[in-house]
PDB file of C-alpha atoms in Angstrom:
ATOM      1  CA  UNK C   1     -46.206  90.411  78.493  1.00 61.00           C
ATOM      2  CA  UNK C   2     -49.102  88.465  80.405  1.00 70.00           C
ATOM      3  CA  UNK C   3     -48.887  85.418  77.809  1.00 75.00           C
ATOM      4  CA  UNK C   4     -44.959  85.677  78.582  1.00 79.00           C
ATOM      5  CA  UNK C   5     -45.465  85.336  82.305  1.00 74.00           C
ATOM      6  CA  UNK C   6     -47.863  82.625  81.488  1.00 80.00           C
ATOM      7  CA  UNK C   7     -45.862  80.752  79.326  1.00 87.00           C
ATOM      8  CA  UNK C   8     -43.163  81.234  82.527  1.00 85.00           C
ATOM      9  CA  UNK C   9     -45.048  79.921  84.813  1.00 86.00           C
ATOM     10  CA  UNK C  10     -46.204  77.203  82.962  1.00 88.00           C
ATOM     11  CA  UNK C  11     -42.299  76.186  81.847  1.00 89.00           C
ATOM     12  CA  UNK C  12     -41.470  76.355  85.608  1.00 89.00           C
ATOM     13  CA  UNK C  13     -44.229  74.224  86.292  1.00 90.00           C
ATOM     14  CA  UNK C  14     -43.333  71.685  83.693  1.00 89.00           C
ATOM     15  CA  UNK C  15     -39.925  71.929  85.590  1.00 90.00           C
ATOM     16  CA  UNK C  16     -41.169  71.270  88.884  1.00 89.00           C
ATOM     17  CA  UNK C  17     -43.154  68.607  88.226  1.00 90.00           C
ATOM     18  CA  UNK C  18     -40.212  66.712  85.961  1.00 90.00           C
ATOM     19  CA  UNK C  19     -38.173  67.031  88.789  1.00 91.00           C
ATOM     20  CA  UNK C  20     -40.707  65.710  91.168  1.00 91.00           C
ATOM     21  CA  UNK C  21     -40.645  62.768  89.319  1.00 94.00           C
ATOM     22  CA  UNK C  22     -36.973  62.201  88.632  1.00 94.00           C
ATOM     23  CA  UNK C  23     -36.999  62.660  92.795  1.00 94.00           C
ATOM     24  CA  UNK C  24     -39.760  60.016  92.943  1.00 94.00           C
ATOM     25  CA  UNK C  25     -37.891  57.745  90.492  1.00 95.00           C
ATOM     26  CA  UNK C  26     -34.535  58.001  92.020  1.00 96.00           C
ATOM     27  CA  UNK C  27     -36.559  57.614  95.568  1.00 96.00           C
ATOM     28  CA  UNK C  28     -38.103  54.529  94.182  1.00 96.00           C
ATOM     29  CA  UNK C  29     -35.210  53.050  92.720  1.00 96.00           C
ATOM     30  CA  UNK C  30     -33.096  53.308  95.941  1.00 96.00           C
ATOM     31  CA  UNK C  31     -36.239  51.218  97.718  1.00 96.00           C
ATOM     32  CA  UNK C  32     -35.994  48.672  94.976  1.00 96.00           C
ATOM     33  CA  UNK C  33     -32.209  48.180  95.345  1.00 96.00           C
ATOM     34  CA  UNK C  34     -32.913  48.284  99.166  1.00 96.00           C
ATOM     35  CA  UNK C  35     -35.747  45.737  98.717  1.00 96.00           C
ATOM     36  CA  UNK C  36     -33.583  43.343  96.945  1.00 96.00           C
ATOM     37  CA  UNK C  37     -30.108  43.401  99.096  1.00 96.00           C
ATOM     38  CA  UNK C  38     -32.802  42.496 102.020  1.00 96.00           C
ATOM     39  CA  UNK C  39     -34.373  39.586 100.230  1.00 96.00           C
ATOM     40  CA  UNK C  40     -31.008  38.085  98.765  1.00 96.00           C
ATOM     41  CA  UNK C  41     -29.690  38.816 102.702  1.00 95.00           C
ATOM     42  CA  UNK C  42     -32.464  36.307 103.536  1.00 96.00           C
ATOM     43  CA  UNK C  43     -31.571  33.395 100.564  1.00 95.00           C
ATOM     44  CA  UNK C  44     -27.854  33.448 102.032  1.00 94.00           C
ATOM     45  CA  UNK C  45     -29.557  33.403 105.651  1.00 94.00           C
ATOM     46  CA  UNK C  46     -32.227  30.635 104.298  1.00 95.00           C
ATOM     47  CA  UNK C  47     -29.154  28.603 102.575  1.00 95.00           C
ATOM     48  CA  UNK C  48     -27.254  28.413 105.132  1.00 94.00           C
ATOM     49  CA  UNK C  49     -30.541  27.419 107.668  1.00 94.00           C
ATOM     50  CA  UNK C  50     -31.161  24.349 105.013  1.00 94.00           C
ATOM     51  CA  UNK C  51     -27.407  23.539 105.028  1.00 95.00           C
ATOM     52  CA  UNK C  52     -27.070  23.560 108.757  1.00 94.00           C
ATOM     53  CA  UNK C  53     -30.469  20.840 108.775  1.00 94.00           C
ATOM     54  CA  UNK C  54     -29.066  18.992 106.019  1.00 94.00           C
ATOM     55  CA  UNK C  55     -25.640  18.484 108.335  1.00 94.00           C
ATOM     56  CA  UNK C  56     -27.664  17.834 111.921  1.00 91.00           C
ATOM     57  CA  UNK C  57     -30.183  15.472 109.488  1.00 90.00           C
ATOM     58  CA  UNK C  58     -26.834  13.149 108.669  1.00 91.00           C
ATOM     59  CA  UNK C  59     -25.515  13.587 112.169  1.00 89.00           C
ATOM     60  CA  UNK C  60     -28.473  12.370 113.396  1.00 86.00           C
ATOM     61  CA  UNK C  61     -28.800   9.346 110.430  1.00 86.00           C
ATOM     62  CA  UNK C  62     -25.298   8.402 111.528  1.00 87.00           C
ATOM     63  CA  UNK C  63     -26.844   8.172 115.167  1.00 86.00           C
ATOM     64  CA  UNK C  64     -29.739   5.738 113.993  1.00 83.00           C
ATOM     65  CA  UNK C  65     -32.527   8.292 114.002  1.00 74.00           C
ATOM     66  CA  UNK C  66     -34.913   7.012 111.991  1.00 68.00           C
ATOM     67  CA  UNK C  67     -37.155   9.782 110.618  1.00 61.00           C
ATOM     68  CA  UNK C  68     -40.828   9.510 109.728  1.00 60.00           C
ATOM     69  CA  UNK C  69     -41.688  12.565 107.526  1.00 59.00           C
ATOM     70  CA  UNK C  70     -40.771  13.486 104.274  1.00 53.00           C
ATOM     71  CA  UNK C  71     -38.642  16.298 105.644  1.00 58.00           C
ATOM     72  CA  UNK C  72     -36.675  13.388 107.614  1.00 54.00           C
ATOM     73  CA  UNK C  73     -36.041  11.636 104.342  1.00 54.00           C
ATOM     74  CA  UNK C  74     -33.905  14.433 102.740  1.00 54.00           C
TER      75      UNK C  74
END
């Protein structure tokens, strides 16, 4: 009877602790889908950033700015 309680307890360990992982996973994999809608968020905020330079960059061309860096040159 004692190595049939053991053998219990260990089985509901092993239980626990595969379910403390699946938790972890599933807790990990919702960060990681969090983590990326964030950083492709940011590309579509970055985009549009470059996009609105590129426009004020011609605007400012058409206006005969004359720009000195690199940056300028685009």
């Amino acid at each position: 009877m004692n190595g049939e309680l053991g053998t219990l307890a260990q089985i509901q360990a092993n239980s626990n602790g595969a379910r403390g992982q699946l938790q972890a996973t599933q807790t990990q994999t919702a960060l990681v889908a969090q983590l990326v809608g964030q950083v492709q968020k940011q590309r579509q905020l970055n985009l549009a950033a470059i996009m609105q330079e590129k426009v004020e960059l011609k605007r400012f061309k058409a206006m005969g700015y004359q720009g000195s860096s690199v940056r300028d040159r685009l």
